[in-house]
């Protein structure tokens, strides 16, 4: 059991599930709870990767050609199944324990437990609901008003145009009404600034498309009722690539700080492309500096628990404006700096000479 994982252990005295349940002989609590765990367990470091693997390789009694983890035996009385995992190893799994090395080491839900839970009705929406509850409770990410967005919305604002003295109506992106007033002032509107009622139809949110629904059926994915096209796209692209990287919380914080609206389900990969397209070159370079600093410390942008970009990163960005190598950076390098490249060398030597 790794020490930093202890805080995710059960907080309640909820009884362990009994073996006498409705589906397949199991007692499945449904919704975000399963096994003896508090829902916060799903937000523990490394859990998303395990959930992602389980989602990409579901337990299936209909398994073909070793494509999916095979169910060998269902022992309803014991509330356990025997599954055949990688390299043909056989594990016994229930919602509160598993015989695989991962569970033995961590004592937290492994991919087999997630796969079993999913087999019994646990959905990606349940997982994300738990994840969001924890993330929002910690104040890391604002609770979205709708869908799994990072809480950035479009607001219509009205203020005085200082040049004409007339009232002007503009649209801004902001994290709440107070922020919308600030954003309005930033684009030159003078007081009194007024925020008009939020119109969801103006949020650029679109329903899940028929094409996405067809893919979802193929992947056996269930969407949350309030998913929009962007959320569905983010989830499907992860399934498509079997992308089970952790959710990039620090990166999301940075993005939110820039008032960019994304789906909370976006993978680091999707985010890196979006950032390249939407951020100013100055912001991209600052983020690159943060990435190099984390990389040198044996970590990465994806694993940063808080916004990793600070004043030193921007100092690097300002010092590098116009550098030839800057135009050759790619979204991939933003996440994974290429050791020895001109950009990497420039960032590294700058960070070294400006280390706290
Ligand atoms: Zn396991």
Short mmCIF file of C-alpha atoms and ligand atoms in Angstrom, two decimals:
data_model
loop_
_atom_site.label_atom_id
_atom_site.label_comp_id
_atom_site.label_asym_id
_atom_site.label_seq_id
_atom_site.Cartn_x
_atom_site.Cartn_y
_atom_site.Cartn_z
CA UNK A 1 0.00 0.00 0.00
CA UNK A 2 1.55 3.27 -1.09
CA UNK A 3 1.27 5.95 1.56
CA UNK A 4 -0.12 8.76 -0.57
CA UNK A 5 -3.05 6.56 -1.53
CA UNK A 6 -4.26 6.17 2.05
CA UNK A 7 -6.47 9.22 1.94
CA UNK A 8 -8.61 7.52 -0.67
CA UNK A 9 -9.48 4.61 1.55
CA UNK A 10 -13.04 4.19 2.81
CA UNK A 11 -14.41 7.09 4.86
CA UNK A 12 -17.74 5.50 5.63
CA UNK A 13 -18.78 2.35 7.40
CA UNK A 14 -20.64 1.16 4.38
CA UNK A 15 -20.87 -2.61 4.53
CA UNK A 16 -19.06 -4.66 1.94
CA UNK A 17 -21.32 -5.96 -0.80
CA UNK A 18 -23.02 -9.24 -0.11
CA UNK A 19 -23.03 -12.02 -2.64
CA UNK A 20 -26.79 -12.13 -3.05
CA UNK A 21 -27.53 -9.60 -5.74
CA UNK A 22 -29.78 -9.19 -8.68
CA UNK A 23 -27.40 -9.45 -11.63
CA UNK A 24 -25.33 -12.54 -12.16
CA UNK A 25 -25.54 -13.33 -8.45
CA UNK A 26 -23.75 -10.15 -7.36
CA UNK A 27 -24.87 -7.38 -5.15
CA UNK A 28 -24.11 -4.32 -7.17
CA UNK A 29 -24.89 -1.00 -5.55
CA UNK A 30 -25.31 0.76 -8.89
CA UNK A 31 -24.34 4.33 -9.56
CA UNK A 32 -21.06 5.69 -8.40
CA UNK A 33 -20.55 3.30 -5.48
CA UNK A 34 -19.21 -0.20 -5.72
CA UNK A 35 -17.27 -2.48 -3.49
CA UNK A 36 -16.45 -1.14 -0.03
CA UNK A 37 -14.96 2.07 -1.37
CA UNK A 38 -15.82 5.68 -0.96
CA UNK A 39 -16.40 7.25 -4.43
CA UNK A 40 -13.27 9.37 -3.92
CA UNK A 41 -11.27 6.24 -4.64
CA UNK A 42 -11.93 6.84 -8.34
CA UNK A 43 -10.03 10.11 -8.20
CA UNK A 44 -6.91 8.58 -6.63
CA UNK A 45 -3.80 8.88 -8.79
CA UNK A 46 -3.64 6.12 -11.35
CA UNK A 47 -7.29 5.10 -11.08
CA UNK A 48 -8.33 6.64 -14.36
CA UNK A 49 -5.69 4.67 -16.22
CA UNK A 50 -7.08 1.47 -14.71
CA UNK A 51 -10.64 2.42 -15.45
CA UNK A 52 -9.60 3.33 -18.99
CA UNK A 53 -7.97 -0.06 -19.52
CA UNK A 54 -11.03 -1.84 -18.19
CA UNK A 55 -13.27 0.21 -20.45
CA UNK A 56 -11.11 -0.57 -23.47
CA UNK A 57 -11.05 -4.29 -22.70
CA UNK A 58 -14.36 -5.10 -21.07
CA UNK A 59 -15.10 -8.39 -19.44
CA UNK A 60 -17.21 -10.31 -21.80
CA UNK A 61 -18.65 -13.75 -21.76
CA UNK A 62 -18.78 -13.31 -25.53
CA UNK A 63 -15.03 -12.87 -25.83
CA UNK A 64 -13.47 -13.84 -29.13
CA UNK A 65 -9.86 -14.65 -29.91
CA UNK A 66 -8.49 -13.27 -26.63
CA UNK A 67 -9.62 -9.77 -27.62
CA UNK A 68 -11.26 -9.19 -24.27
CA UNK A 69 -10.54 -10.33 -20.75
CA UNK A 70 -12.25 -13.70 -20.56
CA UNK A 71 -14.61 -14.72 -17.81
CA UNK A 72 -13.71 -18.29 -16.98
CA UNK A 73 -16.00 -18.98 -14.09
CA UNK A 74 -18.70 -17.17 -12.11
CA UNK A 75 -18.94 -18.06 -8.46
CA UNK A 76 -22.10 -16.22 -7.50
CA UNK A 77 -22.01 -17.49 -3.94
CA UNK A 78 -18.56 -16.07 -3.31
CA UNK A 79 -19.37 -12.93 -5.30
CA UNK A 80 -16.35 -13.52 -7.46
CA UNK A 81 -15.39 -14.32 -11.02
CA UNK A 82 -12.31 -15.97 -12.38
CA UNK A 83 -10.90 -14.04 -15.28
CA UNK A 84 -8.13 -14.67 -17.72
CA UNK A 85 -5.97 -11.60 -18.00
CA UNK A 86 -2.85 -10.81 -19.96
CA UNK A 87 -0.37 -13.58 -20.66
CA UNK A 88 -3.16 -16.03 -19.82
CA UNK A 89 -2.82 -15.41 -16.10
CA UNK A 90 -5.93 -16.25 -14.14
CA UNK A 91 -7.22 -13.95 -11.38
CA UNK A 92 -10.15 -14.14 -9.00
CA UNK A 93 -11.98 -10.84 -8.88
CA UNK A 94 -14.79 -9.44 -6.77
CA UNK A 95 -15.87 -5.83 -6.29
CA UNK A 96 -13.68 -5.46 -3.22
CA UNK A 97 -10.58 -7.49 -4.06
CA UNK A 98 -8.54 -9.13 -6.76
CA UNK A 99 -5.68 -11.59 -6.78
CA UNK A 100 -3.69 -9.66 -9.41
CA UNK A 101 -0.31 -8.08 -8.47
CA UNK A 102 -1.66 -4.55 -8.96
CA UNK A 103 -4.35 -4.98 -6.31
CA UNK A 104 -1.98 -6.82 -3.98
CA UNK A 105 0.39 -3.87 -4.12
CA UNK A 106 -2.05 -0.95 -3.93
CA UNK A 107 -5.21 -2.28 -2.36
CA UNK A 108 -7.26 -0.01 -4.66
CA UNK A 109 -9.55 -0.97 -7.55
CA UNK A 110 -7.50 -2.55 -10.34
CA UNK A 111 -8.59 -2.82 -13.95
CA UNK A 112 -10.17 -6.22 -13.27
CA UNK A 113 -12.37 -4.76 -10.53
CA UNK A 114 -13.41 -1.93 -12.85
CA UNK A 115 -14.06 -4.42 -15.61
CA UNK A 116 -16.22 -6.51 -13.28
CA UNK A 117 -18.08 -3.39 -12.10
CA UNK A 118 -18.68 -2.38 -15.72
CA UNK A 119 -19.85 -5.90 -16.45
CA UNK A 120 -22.38 -5.42 -13.64
CA UNK A 121 -23.63 -2.07 -14.91
CA UNK A 122 -21.08 0.54 -13.85
CA UNK A 123 -20.77 3.15 -16.61
CA UNK A 124 -18.22 5.78 -17.65
CA UNK A 125 -20.78 8.35 -16.52
CA UNK A 126 -20.69 6.87 -13.00
CA UNK A 127 -16.93 7.03 -13.01
CA UNK A 128 -16.86 10.66 -14.11
CA UNK A 129 -19.58 11.65 -11.68
CA UNK A 130 -17.37 10.37 -8.84
CA UNK A 131 -14.32 11.97 -10.30
CA UNK A 132 -16.03 15.33 -10.68
CA UNK A 133 -17.46 15.23 -7.17
CA UNK A 134 -13.96 14.90 -5.77
CA UNK A 135 -12.33 17.37 -8.15
CA UNK A 136 -14.99 19.98 -7.52
CA UNK A 137 -15.06 19.46 -3.76
CA UNK A 138 -11.35 20.26 -3.68
CA UNK A 139 -12.05 23.41 -5.65
CA UNK A 140 -9.72 22.29 -8.39
CA UNK A 141 -12.18 22.67 -11.22
CA UNK A 142 -15.46 24.58 -11.17
CA UNK A 143 -18.52 22.38 -11.33
CA UNK A 144 -19.87 22.58 -14.85
CA UNK A 145 -23.37 23.93 -15.34
CA UNK A 146 -23.99 21.39 -18.05
CA UNK A 147 -22.03 18.57 -19.61
CA UNK A 148 -18.54 17.66 -18.57
CA UNK A 149 -17.02 21.00 -19.43
CA UNK A 150 -14.32 22.75 -17.48
CA UNK A 151 -16.75 25.47 -16.48
CA UNK A 152 -15.91 28.10 -19.09
CA UNK A 153 -19.00 29.59 -20.73
CA UNK A 154 -19.91 32.28 -23.20
CA UNK A 155 -21.62 35.32 -21.80
CA UNK A 156 -23.29 38.25 -23.49
CA UNK A 157 -22.13 41.44 -21.78
CA UNK A 158 -23.12 45.05 -22.16
CA UNK A 159 -20.91 48.00 -21.25
CA UNK A 160 -20.00 51.48 -22.27
CA UNK A 161 -17.74 52.00 -25.25
CA UNK A 162 -15.37 54.70 -23.92
CA UNK A 163 -14.87 56.19 -27.37
CA UNK A 164 -18.50 56.72 -28.29
CA UNK A 165 -20.03 56.78 -24.82
CA UNK A 166 -22.65 54.37 -26.13
CA UNK A 167 -23.62 50.99 -24.73
CA UNK A 168 -22.12 48.05 -26.64
CA UNK A 169 -23.05 44.37 -26.52
CA UNK A 170 -20.25 41.83 -26.87
CA UNK A 171 -19.70 38.13 -26.19
CA UNK A 172 -16.93 36.92 -23.86
CA UNK A 173 -15.73 33.58 -22.49
CA UNK A 174 -15.58 33.42 -18.72
CA UNK A 175 -15.74 31.20 -15.65
CA UNK A 176 -18.87 32.70 -14.09
CA UNK A 177 -20.56 36.09 -14.05
CA UNK A 178 -17.92 37.90 -12.03
CA UNK A 179 -15.29 36.71 -14.43
CA UNK A 180 -17.48 37.81 -17.35
CA UNK A 181 -17.42 41.38 -15.98
CA UNK A 182 -13.62 41.18 -15.75
CA UNK A 183 -13.43 39.78 -19.29
CA UNK A 184 -15.65 42.61 -20.55
CA UNK A 185 -13.34 45.21 -18.98
CA UNK A 186 -10.36 43.47 -20.53
CA UNK A 187 -11.78 43.96 -24.01
CA UNK A 188 -12.31 47.65 -23.34
CA UNK A 189 -15.89 47.96 -22.16
CA UNK A 190 -16.26 50.54 -19.41
CA UNK A 191 -18.59 50.48 -16.40
CA UNK A 192 -21.39 49.97 -15.86
CA UNK A 193 -20.83 46.46 -17.25
CA UNK A 194 -23.87 44.24 -17.26
CA UNK A 195 -23.95 40.46 -17.72
CA UNK A 196 -26.98 39.26 -19.64
CA UNK A 197 -28.70 36.02 -18.68
CA UNK A 198 -26.82 32.87 -19.75
CA UNK A 199 -28.45 31.35 -22.77
CA UNK A 200 -27.50 27.70 -23.11
CA UNK A 201 -28.45 27.76 -26.78
CA UNK A 202 -25.67 30.29 -27.30
CA UNK A 203 -23.08 28.05 -25.61
CA UNK A 204 -22.11 26.39 -28.85
CA UNK A 205 -23.19 23.08 -27.35
CA UNK A 206 -24.52 20.51 -29.74
CA UNK A 207 -26.29 17.28 -29.11
CA UNK A 208 -24.47 13.96 -29.49
CA UNK A 209 -24.54 13.16 -33.21
CA UNK A 210 -26.04 10.05 -34.78
CA UNK A 211 -22.58 9.01 -35.94
CA UNK A 212 -21.27 9.25 -32.38
CA UNK A 213 -24.23 7.24 -31.13
CA UNK A 214 -23.40 4.53 -33.67
CA UNK A 215 -19.76 4.43 -32.52
CA UNK A 216 -20.89 4.34 -28.91
CA UNK A 217 -23.03 1.30 -29.63
CA UNK A 218 -20.07 -0.38 -31.30
CA UNK A 219 -17.77 0.30 -28.33
CA UNK A 220 -20.50 -0.49 -25.80
CA UNK A 221 -20.07 2.97 -24.33
CA UNK A 222 -22.83 4.67 -22.37
CA UNK A 223 -22.93 8.46 -22.44
CA UNK A 224 -24.14 10.55 -19.51
CA UNK A 225 -27.53 12.15 -20.22
CA UNK A 226 -26.00 15.62 -20.33
CA UNK A 227 -23.14 14.77 -22.67
CA UNK A 228 -22.81 17.08 -25.62
CA UNK A 229 -21.03 16.48 -28.90
CA UNK A 230 -17.69 17.59 -27.45
CA UNK A 231 -17.89 15.24 -24.46
CA UNK A 232 -18.92 12.35 -26.68
CA UNK A 233 -16.10 13.11 -29.11
CA UNK A 234 -13.55 13.20 -26.28
CA UNK A 235 -14.69 9.86 -24.88
CA UNK A 236 -14.84 8.14 -28.24
CA UNK A 237 -11.41 9.31 -29.31
CA UNK A 238 -10.00 7.78 -26.13
CA UNK A 239 -11.70 4.48 -26.78
CA UNK A 240 -10.53 4.58 -30.34
CA UNK A 241 -6.90 4.90 -29.30
CA UNK A 242 -7.30 2.94 -26.08
CA UNK A 243 -5.89 6.06 -24.56
CA UNK A 244 -5.83 5.55 -20.83
CA UNK A 245 -3.60 8.40 -19.73
CA UNK A 246 -4.59 10.14 -16.53
CA UNK A 247 -6.77 13.21 -16.74
CA UNK A 248 -4.43 16.18 -17.05
CA UNK A 249 -5.68 18.25 -14.09
CA UNK A 250 -2.90 20.85 -14.07
CA UNK A 251 -3.22 21.31 -17.80
CA UNK A 252 -6.99 21.74 -17.42
CA UNK A 253 -6.41 24.40 -14.79
CA UNK A 254 -4.10 26.28 -17.11
CA UNK A 255 -6.62 26.01 -19.96
CA UNK A 256 -9.46 27.19 -17.73
CA UNK A 257 -7.33 30.13 -16.60
CA UNK A 258 -7.07 31.09 -20.27
CA UNK A 259 -10.87 30.93 -20.49
CA UNK A 260 -10.75 28.12 -23.02
CA UNK A 261 -13.73 25.83 -22.94
CA UNK A 262 -12.91 22.12 -23.24
CA UNK A 263 -14.47 18.87 -22.24
CA UNK A 264 -13.17 17.55 -18.92
CA UNK A 265 -12.94 14.24 -20.68
CA UNK A 266 -10.36 15.50 -23.16
CA UNK A 267 -7.17 13.49 -23.14
CA UNK A 268 -3.85 15.26 -22.83
CA UNK A 269 -3.33 14.47 -26.49
CA UNK A 270 -6.56 16.20 -27.56
CA UNK A 271 -5.76 19.13 -25.28
CA UNK A 272 -2.30 19.58 -26.76
CA UNK A 273 -3.78 20.03 -30.24
CA UNK A 274 -6.44 22.40 -28.98
CA UNK A 275 -3.86 24.48 -27.11
CA UNK A 276 -1.70 24.77 -30.18
CA UNK A 277 -4.64 26.05 -32.15
CA UNK A 278 -6.21 28.38 -29.59
CA UNK A 279 -3.45 29.72 -27.35
CA UNK A 280 -1.25 32.67 -28.24
CA UNK A 281 2.32 31.76 -29.23
CA UNK A 282 3.43 33.40 -25.97
CA UNK A 283 1.24 31.04 -23.91
CA UNK A 284 2.37 28.01 -25.93
CA UNK A 285 6.04 28.80 -25.24
CA UNK A 286 5.38 29.35 -21.53
CA UNK A 287 3.61 26.00 -21.39
CA UNK A 288 6.51 24.39 -23.21
CA UNK A 289 8.92 25.73 -20.58
CA UNK A 290 6.72 24.22 -17.85
CA UNK A 291 6.72 20.95 -19.74
CA UNK A 292 10.52 20.87 -19.99
CA UNK A 293 10.85 21.66 -16.27
CA UNK A 294 8.50 18.79 -15.36
CA UNK A 295 10.19 16.47 -17.85
CA UNK A 296 13.59 17.17 -16.28
CA UNK A 297 12.13 16.41 -12.87
CA UNK A 298 10.98 13.01 -14.14
CA UNK A 299 7.35 14.07 -14.44
CA UNK A 300 5.20 15.49 -17.24
CA UNK A 301 2.50 18.03 -18.06
CA UNK A 302 -0.05 15.24 -17.92
CA UNK A 303 0.82 14.49 -14.28
CA UNK A 304 0.99 18.08 -13.04
CA UNK A 305 -1.54 18.34 -10.19
CA UNK A 306 -1.84 22.13 -10.47
CA UNK A 307 -1.31 24.78 -13.13
CA UNK A 308 2.40 24.33 -13.92
CA UNK A 309 2.99 27.66 -15.69
CA UNK A 310 4.58 30.44 -13.63
CA UNK A 311 6.36 33.76 -14.16
CA UNK A 312 9.66 32.06 -15.03
CA UNK A 313 7.90 30.19 -17.86
CA UNK A 314 6.62 33.48 -19.24
CA UNK A 315 10.04 35.06 -18.84
CA UNK A 316 11.37 32.25 -21.02
CA UNK A 317 8.58 32.84 -23.51
CA UNK A 318 9.34 36.57 -23.72
CA UNK A 319 13.06 35.95 -24.06
CA UNK A 320 12.40 33.46 -26.88
CA UNK A 321 10.06 35.55 -29.00
CA UNK A 322 11.13 35.27 -32.62
CA UNK A 323 13.54 32.37 -32.07
CA UNK A 324 13.76 30.17 -35.13
CA UNK A 325 13.17 26.92 -33.26
CA UNK A 326 9.95 28.27 -31.74
CA UNK A 327 8.08 27.96 -35.04
CA UNK A 328 9.02 24.29 -35.27
CA UNK A 329 7.42 23.15 -32.01
CA UNK A 330 4.62 20.60 -32.36
CA UNK A 331 1.70 19.61 -30.13
CA UNK A 332 3.48 16.33 -29.43
CA UNK A 333 6.60 18.11 -28.16
CA UNK A 334 4.47 20.19 -25.87
CA UNK A 335 3.62 17.03 -23.94
CA UNK A 336 6.88 15.20 -24.55
CA UNK A 337 9.88 17.47 -25.01
CA UNK A 338 12.44 16.01 -27.39
CA UNK A 339 15.73 15.78 -25.54
CA UNK A 340 18.49 17.62 -27.35
CA UNK A 341 16.25 19.57 -29.74
CA UNK A 342 17.05 23.30 -30.07
CA UNK A 343 13.84 24.17 -28.21
CA UNK A 344 14.64 21.77 -25.40
CA UNK A 345 18.19 23.08 -25.02
CA UNK A 346 17.00 26.69 -25.00
CA UNK A 347 14.33 26.04 -22.38
CA UNK A 348 16.61 23.95 -20.23
CA UNK A 349 19.44 26.43 -20.09
CA UNK A 350 17.01 29.29 -19.41
CA UNK A 351 15.32 27.40 -16.59
CA UNK A 352 18.65 26.44 -15.07
CA UNK A 353 19.88 30.01 -14.99
CA UNK A 354 16.57 31.18 -13.50
CA UNK A 355 16.02 28.38 -11.00
CA UNK A 356 14.55 29.65 -7.73
ZN1 LIG B 1 -6.89 -7.15 -10.60
#
